[in-house]
Amino acid sequence: MIQLEINNKQVDAEAGERILDVLKREGIHVPTLCHMKDRLPTGACRMCVVEAEGNSQLIPSCAYPVAEGMKLHTHSQRVLRARKTIVELLLANHPDDCLYCVRNRDCELRGLAEELQVRNRRFFPTHTKTEDSKTDYSNLAIVREQSKCILCGRCVRTCEEIMSVSAIDFIKRGSNTRIGAAFDQGLGASECIQCGQCILACPTGALSEKSHLDSVRNALADPRLTVVVQHAPSVSVTLGETFGIEPGKDVEGLLNAALRKLGFSHVFDTSFTADLTIMEEASELVERIQKDGKLPMMTSCSPGWVSFVGEFFPEYKENLSTCKSPQQMLGALIKSHFATKANLSPDAIFSVSLMPCTAKKGEAHRHGDVDAVLTTRELAALIRQSGLDLNALTPETSDTIFSERSSAGKLFGATGGVMEAALRTAHHMITGKNLANLEFRPARGLESVKEAIVKIDSLTLKIAIVSGLGNARKLLEEIKAGLREYHFIEVMTCPGGCIAGGGQPHQTDLAKIKARMMALYQIDKKATLRTSHENAAIQRIYKEFLGAPLGPVSHRLLHVHHQAEVQTEQ
Amino acid sequence: MHKLQRIQDICCDKCWHDADKACPDFIRCLSEGPLCHKSESCSEKRKTFFSYASRHTLTRPVIFVGAGTCGLGAGAQATLNAVKQYLELNHVDAEIVEVGCIGLCVAEPMVDIWLPGKTRVSFKNIQATAVPPLLHSVLVEQKIPLEQILGQFEADDSLTPWKGVPLLSEHPFFKPQKRWVLANCGVIHPSHIEEYWATGGYRALEQVLGHHTPAEVCEEIEKSGLRGRGGGGFITGKKWKFALQTPAEQKYFICNADEGDPGAFMDRAVIEGDPHRVLEGLAIGAYAIGASIAYVYIRAEYPLAITRLKEAIAEAEKHHLLGTNILDSGFNLHIKIKMGAGAFVCGEETALIHSIEGKRGMPRPRPPFPAISGLWEKPTVINNVETLANLPLIITKGASFFNAVGTTNSKGTKVFAMSGKVCNTGLVEIPMGTSLRDIVFAIGGGIPGNKKYKAVQIGGPSGGCIPEQHLDIPIDYESLKTVGAMMGSGGMVVMDEDTCMVDVAKFFMDFIQRESCGKCISCREGTRQLFQIYERITRSHKSEKGFDALDRMQGIMAMKQLAEVIKETSLCGLGQSAPNPMLSTLRWFPEEYEAHIYDRTCPAKVCKDLLTYSIDPDHCTGCTLCSRNCPTHAIQGVAKSAHVINQNECIRCGSCDEYCRKGAVLVQ
C-alpha cells in the first residue's frame, strides 16, 4: 500500500496501480478518448493527462503507475488548458457536420468539447476533403467515414486484440496518418468479418453500420409489398435501454406493438427458428457422432465466426454445422411456407430482420431471403423517427405462425445459450426423456471459454463454449495442436454473445451486458415451454411442411454447404 | 614446420588454438604471443606475420581511397577506377584499399599513398582525372605534389617521413580534435579484423570476458560518466544496471543505428569506417547486461554500412569473437541486423522495439522502460552507435582516463557532423566542453565568402539554434539546454547571414509534421498547426482572401501556447522536443519574426513569397535582357530606357536579377 496526494487530499493506492484507476475509485472524473477498460494503455490521446509536481511533463493517468508521495493535480489550470487545446486540435481536423452525423446524440468528441468549454476556433481547419478522407462504403455491413476519425485507435485494438482479425491498422505517417485496411484497399476487400465491434469502440461517427433504414421505410410505404419482420432473441432485452427503461428489462410485448404501429404486417420471433436450429443441429450432432462425421462440430449461427473460419481457418470449414442461422432459416420459411399460407408471391414479401449484429447484414446479402437487416441502433432510430413512445404502448404478442418459441430459443442471445438449448434437446433425442434439471450451469456466465463433459446415457460429450474471436482463435489453435478435444463447440463472435453484438447501442458496457444476460435467464426461468423439441409450432411445421430434421426439405431450405458459401463470397 | 597462412593458424605443435576452440587470451596470443608456450622462433613468426597482415610492414605500395558513402558521393568510385586503370596500364604492383571516411568531407574524394619504408600521405580532392599525374608523381618520381597535399601521417621508427610535407595531425581541421571514436575511420580497412587488432582492437572484450563480472563492467562504465550519444543523454552504466538487475531468461541488446536527424551522419561513418569497434562495444554491452542476442537496427538507406557490418560480423564470428562460447568464456552473442524502413520516429527506443517486433513503429508510454521490459517484453538496452564505439576505449584505458576529459557532467568526446555555411564541412570529434566558436571557426575554418555568422542549428529537429552572442558556450549536455538547444545526435548546421531563421524553423516543422508517427494528438495535429502557421507567415498578403489575414494573426497568437502544450503532453521525445526549433528561433531572432509578421518582408531574402523585385531606374540601361527572360512577361519598358516590373504579374522567380548585368534589380 502506498500513499499519494491527489488534489491536496491523501489517498491510498496499491503499488503498480495506474493513476486513472485510483482517480476513478476516488470519484474524480478525468476525460479519456483512447482508453479501453482492461486493455493495455496506449497513451495516444493525452486527454487524461494530469499534473505531477516536480515533473515538467504532464503525465497520462491511464498509463502511469502511482508512486509513493506523488502529488497530483487533476484539474489545474495547466491541465485544463492542455486538454482543451487537444480537443481544439481535434476539432480543427474534424468536419463540422454534427447536425448530419450518425452520432449526433452520443458523440464522445462532442461531449468533450462541451465539457472543456471549447467556444472558439483558434486553429486552422485542416479537414479538407481529399482522396485520403473518402468514406469507405465497400463493406457490406460497416461504413468508415474517415474524415470523422480522430485516430484514437480503439477500433484497431478491438479488431486486433479482442477479435484477432486485424483488418485495420494505422497507415501513412505524420499528419497524413489514418486508419486503413491492407494495401489501403476498402474494408470490403479486407479480412474484416463484419462483427461491428469497432463501431461500438468508436467515439465518433467515423464507424457506423451500413444503414438499411431507407429501404425499410420505402418498403413500408409501398402498398404492393407485404412487409414482415423478425426480431432476434437479444433485441427485446436491449431495446428498452435506448428509451430510458432500466437495463435488463424485456420489452418483447412493447416491441411487437411498436413494430405493428410502424406498419409491419406480421411480427415474427427469430427465437422460433432458434428452436428449429436446435432440432436440426442436435440431429446433425447425433448423426456426426454416430456416423463418424467431422468433429468437433461447431455452431454456425454467428455469421462473423463463419466468415472468420473461412478467412483464417479454412481447414475447419467442414467442422461448421451446415445449419443456416436462425435469421436465415426464418427468412427462408417466410418466403416459402409463409408465402404459401398467406397466398402471397415471395416477391411481394419484404422481409426485415432486427438484429443485434452488423454481420447479419452481410449474411442476408450472401444467402438472400432476408431483404433488409436493421441493428438494434437502427431500430431505435426508426421507432423514434416515427414518433412512437415505447413506454406508452400496450404490449402485444407476435404473430403465431412463426412466433411460438421455447425459452431455449431465447437463450441464443447470450454466450452458452445455443449449447444449453442443444443439450436439452439432444438429451431428449437420445434418451426420450427431458433432463431433470434443465438449467445447465457450466454454459452460463460471461467467461470467455467454458468447457464441460456431459454424459447422456452411454454417450460422453465433451463440449466447449467460447465467445470473442480472439478467444476462439486461441481455442482453435490449441485444438489444432492436439491440446484439446471436443465433440461440440459453440462459438459467438462477440465477447458475451449477441447481447454484446456490434449492432447494439453505443453505450454498451459490462454492467449492461450482464443485465441483458440476466434478463434472458429470467425469461427462461419463468417460462413453461423450455425445450425446443416440445415447441408445438416446431412439431407442427415438421408435420405440415418440413418432414423430419435433416430431411430433404430441411436440407434445401435450412442448410448450406459452408465450403461452397465461402468460395462464392470470394 | 608450420607455416602461417592465416592469422589463426597454429605456429607449432604446442599451439592448441584451433578453428573451433579459442582460449581466453586468443587475441593477444595470436598477435603478440604465443602466450601458452615460450618459443623465440614462434614469437618471431607471429610478429612478422601479424606485421604484414595488419599492414604494418609493406612489401608494395598501398593506395587508399576514401570510399565511404560521402566519398562515393563526391566521385570516389571514378577515382577508384582510375587508380585501378593506372596500375594495370603501367603494370604497377600495388595494393588498393577502400577505406571509410576520415571526416573531412570538403576534401573528398581523398586518396592516401603509402610507399614501403615511407610515411603514409593523404591527398585531397582527387577526382579521376587527377589520379594518373598524382600516381605518376608519387609512385614513379617519388615526389609529393604539394598543391594536393593534405598531410602525412606520423612517422615511427621504421618509417621515414617525407620532407617538406606537413603532418596531417597538424592540419587545422584535425589539430584541435580528439579522435577516439573516429580514430580508425578512413585509416584502416573497415572489415579486416587484423587491422583492427593491430590498433588494439578486441582487447577490451577479451579483458571483460576473462577478468570482469557483468556488474563490474556496468560499474566501470557508470564511473566513466559516459552518457548516451543518441540524444537523450542518459547515463549509460545506469541504464545497463537496470537491465542487469532485472531477472529474465532472455535479454536483448540493441544498437540503434537508425540515424535520422537531417544533417547527421556520424553513425554511418563509424560503421562504414570502423565496424569492428561498434561490434566490440556491442559485445561488451551485451555481456554487461547478460544478453545473448543483439540487434543492430540500421536504416536501409545505408547499404554500404550494412555491407561493412555484415562483413565485420562474419569476420568476427570466424575468429570466435562473436557466436557461441566467445573466447571460451561461456558467453554467447548472436548479432542480427534489422533494417529500418526510414521512419524518423523509429530512432525513439520504444518505436524501434515495435519495429523490430514487426509492428508499426509507434512509441508506447514509459514506464515500463525498455531496460525493464523492452523487446518482446524482455529487458532490453538500446545504445546508439557512437555510445558503443566509446566502450572499448573506456575498458582498455579505464574510467578515469575517459572521465578526465570533458566537463562536470559530460565526459569524453562527442562527434558532430558539421555542415552548412562553413569552410571545412565534415565529421568533427571534440572533447566535451570545447566552445562552439572553436568548432566553427578553428576546426570549421569559419564562414566562407566573408559572410557573417548567424547561428548554428544543433540537435536536429529536436534541437535549437545558437546565436552569435552564445558562440563561446561550451558544448555539453547541460550548457546547450540553457540556450534552448540540445546535444541530440550531433547534427550541426552552420548558418550565415543569408539564412532566414523563420524559414529554418519552418523546414524543421515541416519535417516533424511529416515524420511524427501520428499516434498522439498533440504531436500529430499540433505540429501540423505549427507548420501551417509558418506557411501563413511566409506567404504574401496578395494570396490572402476573406478572413485569411485574421486567421494568420490568430495562429500567431496561439503559437507559443500551442508549442507549450505539445511539449508537455506529447507521448515521446519526438513530440516533446518538436517545438524546439520554433521556440529557439523565436527566442533569439524575434526581429526576423516581426519582419515577417508585421512588415511582411524576409530580411534574409529567402522567403520568396515575401520578396519584392523592382528595377532601379538610375542603374537600368534598358538592355531588355530582363524583360526578354521574364517567364511571366511582367517587365515592361522600351529599349535604352529604364524598365518597370509589374508587381501583379511578378512571380518572384528572380530570373531578372540573374540576367541583369548592371545590378539594377532591387530585391526587398
XYZ file of C-alpha atoms in Angstrom, chain A residues 176-566:
391
model
C -1.227 12.032 -43.053
C -1.779 9.163 -40.638
C -5.103 7.419 -40.884
C -6.711 4.066 -40.338
C -6.793 1.734 -43.296
C -7.132 -1.859 -44.376
C -4.320 -3.835 -46.002
C -2.819 -2.189 -49.101
C -5.141 0.732 -48.457
C -7.942 -1.156 -50.172
C -11.508 -0.768 -48.974
C -12.683 -2.587 -45.884
C -14.786 -4.744 -48.178
C -11.666 -6.250 -49.712
C -10.055 -6.875 -46.332
C -10.310 -9.788 -43.933
C -12.996 -7.877 -41.985
C -15.611 -10.318 -40.691
C -18.195 -7.552 -40.185
C -18.672 -8.110 -36.455
C -19.064 -4.366 -35.886
C -17.227 -4.350 -32.552
C -15.208 -1.468 -33.993
C -18.419 0.553 -34.240
C -19.054 0.044 -30.538
C -15.460 1.082 -29.839
C -15.588 4.258 -31.949
C -16.045 7.508 -30.009
C -17.232 9.453 -33.058
C -19.239 8.875 -36.203
C -16.259 7.503 -38.097
C -17.636 3.974 -37.962
C -21.262 3.034 -38.376
C -23.365 0.252 -39.796
C -24.439 0.329 -43.400
C -27.939 1.610 -42.843
C -30.910 -0.273 -44.252
C -33.365 2.227 -42.763
C -34.233 3.871 -46.074
C -35.078 0.640 -47.818
C -37.234 -0.453 -44.873
C -39.114 2.849 -44.849
C -39.607 2.704 -48.581
C -40.934 -0.853 -48.322
C -43.309 0.113 -45.510
C -44.676 2.882 -47.708
C -45.094 0.636 -50.737
C -48.660 -0.685 -50.954
C -47.621 -3.556 -53.219
C -45.420 -5.083 -50.551
C -46.257 -7.124 -47.506
C -43.572 -6.144 -45.027
C -42.848 -8.735 -42.380
C -40.345 -8.539 -39.592
C -38.465 -10.893 -37.269
C -36.638 -9.904 -34.118
C -33.621 -11.663 -32.678
C -33.616 -13.015 -29.087
C -31.332 -10.339 -27.644
C -33.085 -7.322 -29.168
C -36.053 -7.323 -26.804
C -33.794 -7.340 -23.723
C -31.726 -4.412 -25.006
C -34.040 -2.028 -26.821
C -35.611 -0.642 -23.643
C -32.307 0.948 -22.639
C -32.435 3.382 -25.522
C -35.839 4.600 -24.313
C -34.864 5.206 -20.708
C -36.039 1.837 -19.460
C -33.715 0.209 -16.945
C -31.204 -2.241 -18.453
C -32.228 -5.878 -18.317
C -35.952 -5.315 -18.839
C -37.540 -7.449 -21.504
C -39.745 -5.311 -23.760
C -40.865 -8.005 -26.179
C -44.547 -7.078 -25.928
C -43.873 -3.388 -26.414
C -41.568 -4.196 -29.317
C -44.292 -6.222 -31.034
C -46.723 -3.360 -30.532
C -44.280 -0.789 -31.858
C -43.495 -2.855 -34.926
C -47.159 -3.196 -35.813
C -47.611 0.539 -35.348
C -44.706 1.071 -37.714
C -46.658 -0.834 -40.346
C -45.160 -4.297 -40.362
C -47.926 -6.673 -41.293
C -46.521 -9.661 -39.448
C -44.167 -9.745 -36.492
C -42.198 -12.932 -36.024
C -39.743 -14.027 -33.376
C -36.375 -15.324 -34.540
C -36.297 -17.476 -31.390
C -38.761 -19.721 -33.230
C -36.139 -20.636 -35.792
C -33.607 -20.816 -32.987
C -35.727 -23.737 -31.787
C -35.714 -25.070 -35.315
C -31.932 -24.680 -35.464
C -31.712 -26.750 -32.320
C -33.768 -29.533 -33.904
C -31.588 -29.577 -36.976
C -28.285 -29.006 -35.218
C -28.885 -31.547 -32.440
C -29.830 -34.089 -35.102
C -26.708 -33.203 -37.069
C -24.525 -33.632 -33.990
C -26.029 -37.013 -33.172
C -25.583 -38.065 -36.789
C -21.961 -36.884 -36.913
C -21.162 -38.780 -33.741
C -22.942 -41.935 -34.876
C -21.649 -41.888 -38.434
C -18.081 -40.768 -37.737
C -18.603 -37.355 -39.259
C -16.252 -34.385 -38.853
C -15.789 -33.470 -35.217
C -15.740 -31.263 -33.282
C -18.897 -29.828 -34.753
C -19.005 -26.075 -34.440
C -22.054 -23.843 -34.359
C -22.830 -21.726 -37.394
C -25.383 -19.210 -36.133
C -22.886 -16.370 -35.666
C -22.001 -15.060 -39.145
C -18.851 -13.260 -38.036
C -17.497 -16.554 -36.793
C -18.442 -18.340 -40.009
C -16.519 -15.725 -42.018
C -13.639 -15.971 -39.544
C -13.299 -19.704 -40.145
C -13.377 -19.156 -43.907
C -10.777 -16.406 -43.645
C -8.330 -17.793 -41.096
C -9.072 -21.478 -40.560
C -10.354 -22.847 -43.868
C -9.265 -26.327 -42.788
C -12.115 -26.266 -40.247
C -14.850 -25.238 -42.679
C -16.338 -28.711 -42.676
C -16.493 -28.696 -38.907
C -19.063 -25.932 -39.049
C -22.629 -27.132 -38.716
C -24.379 -26.947 -42.078
C -27.408 -25.345 -40.417
C -28.289 -21.865 -41.560
C -28.521 -19.292 -38.796
C -31.952 -18.677 -37.223
C -32.245 -15.411 -39.205
C -31.733 -17.209 -42.483
C -33.940 -20.160 -41.553
C -36.792 -17.816 -40.770
C -36.042 -15.818 -43.904
C -36.293 -18.996 -45.954
C -39.522 -20.114 -44.264
C -41.123 -16.692 -44.733
C -40.515 -16.748 -48.460
C -41.706 -20.345 -48.780
C -44.062 -21.724 -46.138
C -45.450 -18.378 -45.016
C -45.846 -17.174 -48.602
C -47.898 -20.237 -49.471
C -50.022 -19.970 -46.359
C -50.670 -16.277 -46.839
C -51.195 -16.794 -50.510
C -48.504 -14.329 -51.495
C -45.827 -14.417 -54.131
C -42.347 -14.443 -52.422
C -41.553 -11.303 -54.447
C -44.400 -9.469 -52.818
C -42.953 -10.067 -49.371
C -40.351 -7.693 -47.996
C -38.642 -9.500 -45.166
C -36.909 -7.444 -42.488
C -34.896 -8.707 -39.553
C -33.969 -6.849 -36.391
C -30.593 -7.972 -35.200
C -28.040 -7.056 -32.530
C -25.467 -7.612 -35.211
C -23.857 -5.988 -38.232
C -22.542 -9.236 -39.701
C -26.151 -10.307 -40.220
C -26.305 -7.681 -42.978
C -23.567 -9.490 -44.794
C -25.137 -12.854 -44.109
C -28.509 -11.739 -45.501
C -26.755 -10.417 -48.579
C -24.963 -13.730 -49.126
C -27.936 -16.029 -48.661
C -30.801 -13.849 -49.854
C -34.286 -14.436 -48.383
C -33.963 -11.541 -45.926
C -34.324 -8.193 -47.690
C -33.121 -5.808 -45.019
C -31.410 -6.086 -41.658
C -31.697 -3.394 -39.012
C -29.424 -3.270 -35.998
C -30.819 -2.516 -32.553
C -29.491 1.024 -33.012
C -31.304 1.482 -36.302
C -34.474 0.025 -34.822
C -34.359 2.569 -32.013
C -33.873 5.336 -34.568
C -36.823 4.059 -36.623
C -39.110 3.973 -33.606
C -38.003 7.424 -32.529
C -38.383 8.841 -36.008
C -41.937 7.584 -36.170
C -42.815 9.467 -33.026
C -43.603 6.378 -31.007
C -43.197 6.383 -27.251
C -42.278 2.828 -26.363
C -43.379 3.386 -22.763
C -46.850 4.417 -23.800
C -47.677 1.305 -25.851
C -49.652 -1.730 -24.775
C -47.716 -4.981 -25.061
C -48.770 -7.309 -27.844
C -47.840 -10.850 -28.802
C -46.148 -11.710 -32.059
C -47.845 -13.455 -34.965
C -48.494 -17.087 -34.365
C -47.243 -18.916 -37.384
C -43.577 -18.398 -36.517
C -43.719 -16.987 -33.061
C -44.367 -19.698 -30.554
C -40.964 -20.230 -29.141
C -39.392 -22.050 -26.254
C -37.226 -20.130 -23.813
C -34.378 -22.319 -25.051
C -34.506 -20.459 -28.347
C -34.477 -17.151 -26.498
C -31.266 -18.192 -24.724
C -29.451 -17.935 -28.079
C -28.921 -14.261 -27.252
C -26.169 -14.958 -24.729
C -22.965 -16.929 -24.888
C -23.668 -20.547 -23.915
C -27.319 -20.305 -24.866
C -27.084 -22.387 -28.011
C -25.245 -25.090 -26.113
C -27.768 -25.118 -23.295
C -30.687 -25.333 -25.696
C -28.987 -28.011 -27.782
C -28.202 -30.172 -24.765
C -31.815 -30.048 -23.593
C -32.979 -31.376 -26.946
C -30.078 -33.770 -27.566
C -30.787 -35.393 -24.221
C -34.368 -35.932 -25.221
C -33.419 -37.203 -28.674
C -31.091 -39.830 -27.230
C -32.916 -40.854 -24.077
C -36.506 -39.973 -24.910
C -36.750 -38.078 -21.634
C -36.138 -34.489 -20.578
C -33.253 -33.551 -18.310
C -34.192 -33.492 -14.659
C -32.670 -30.062 -14.311
C -32.927 -28.057 -17.497
C -30.577 -25.297 -16.417
C -27.041 -26.167 -17.476
C -24.835 -24.077 -15.223
C -21.461 -24.621 -16.933
C -22.839 -22.891 -20.043
C -23.854 -19.757 -18.175
C -21.902 -16.622 -17.373
C -19.594 -14.288 -19.240
C -16.338 -16.231 -19.020
C -14.618 -16.261 -22.381
C -14.124 -20.038 -22.536
C -16.333 -22.560 -20.768
C -15.999 -26.288 -21.089
C -17.748 -29.332 -19.716
C -18.136 -33.060 -20.097
C -21.738 -34.146 -20.449
C -22.958 -37.721 -20.051
C -26.140 -38.691 -21.859
C -26.769 -42.385 -21.323
C -23.724 -44.132 -22.704
C -22.633 -41.087 -24.687
C -19.942 -38.821 -23.247
C -19.916 -35.392 -24.866
C -17.002 -33.060 -24.496
C -18.179 -29.536 -25.160
C -16.757 -26.029 -25.185
C -18.321 -22.610 -25.335
C -16.312 -19.648 -26.431
C -17.157 -16.040 -27.206
C -14.971 -13.336 -28.680
C -12.980 -14.339 -31.718
C -9.632 -13.745 -30.044
C -10.581 -16.447 -27.561
C -11.929 -18.615 -30.355
C -8.642 -18.339 -32.223
C -6.708 -19.467 -29.170
C -9.044 -22.415 -28.645
C -8.877 -23.409 -32.281
C -5.111 -23.260 -32.279
C -4.998 -25.474 -29.221
C -7.328 -27.937 -30.916
C -5.110 -27.835 -33.973
C -2.075 -28.537 -31.826
C -3.870 -31.522 -30.322
C -4.037 -29.995 -26.847
C -7.823 -30.048 -26.655
C -10.507 -32.345 -27.962
C -14.236 -31.770 -28.168
C -17.372 -33.071 -29.784
C -19.249 -29.827 -29.957
C -18.205 -26.183 -29.701
C -20.436 -23.157 -29.518
C -18.763 -20.030 -30.814
C -20.146 -16.499 -30.596
C -18.277 -13.805 -32.477
C -18.767 -11.065 -29.914
C -17.484 -11.353 -26.325
C -20.585 -12.313 -24.323
C -22.632 -13.237 -27.351
C -25.368 -11.313 -29.195
C -26.267 -9.278 -26.103
C -22.939 -7.541 -26.730
C -23.208 -7.625 -30.517
C -21.819 -4.997 -32.852
C -25.317 -3.743 -33.635
C -26.213 -2.967 -30.031
C -26.440 0.565 -28.592
C -23.208 2.526 -28.289
C -23.325 2.817 -24.516
C -22.984 -0.935 -24.107
C -20.788 -1.717 -21.104
C -20.170 -4.728 -18.912
C -22.943 -3.882 -16.442
C -25.478 -3.626 -19.247
C -24.309 -6.827 -20.873
C -24.759 -8.615 -17.539
C -28.230 -7.143 -17.114
C -29.248 -8.311 -20.597
C -27.916 -11.761 -19.831
C -29.829 -11.942 -16.567
C -32.970 -10.900 -18.415
C -32.609 -13.873 -20.755
C -32.074 -16.227 -17.812
C -35.156 -14.792 -16.109
C -37.262 -15.367 -19.208
C -36.081 -18.967 -19.247
C -36.716 -19.432 -15.546
C -40.295 -18.181 -15.753
C -41.147 -19.991 -18.983
C -43.301 -23.096 -19.124
C -42.040 -24.136 -22.560
C -38.320 -24.517 -22.069
C -37.188 -27.000 -24.720
C -37.158 -26.677 -28.476
C -38.489 -30.152 -29.220
C -41.583 -29.552 -27.081
C -42.477 -26.426 -29.043
C -45.823 -27.280 -30.640
C -45.215 -24.859 -33.510
C -41.981 -26.642 -34.307
C -43.693 -30.022 -34.232
C -46.406 -28.580 -36.451
C -44.073 -27.187 -39.091
C -42.242 -30.510 -39.341
C -45.573 -32.258 -39.769
C -47.037 -29.781 -42.215
C -44.045 -28.731 -44.242
C -40.522 -29.811 -43.394
C -40.936 -33.521 -42.757
C -38.151 -34.554 -40.409
C -34.935 -32.863 -39.228
C -32.213 -33.260 -41.864
C -34.881 -34.348 -44.351
C -34.865 -33.209 -47.993
C -36.966 -30.056 -47.450
C -34.882 -29.086 -44.425
C -31.779 -29.759 -46.417
C -32.901 -27.468 -49.223
C -34.210 -24.631 -47.082
C -32.352 -24.738 -43.798
C -28.836 -25.912 -44.600
C -25.848 -24.630 -46.527
C -22.594 -26.104 -47.533
C -20.164 -23.677 -45.957
C -17.248 -24.501 -48.142
C -19.215 -23.519 -51.206
C -20.520 -20.461 -49.445
C -17.127 -19.071 -48.659
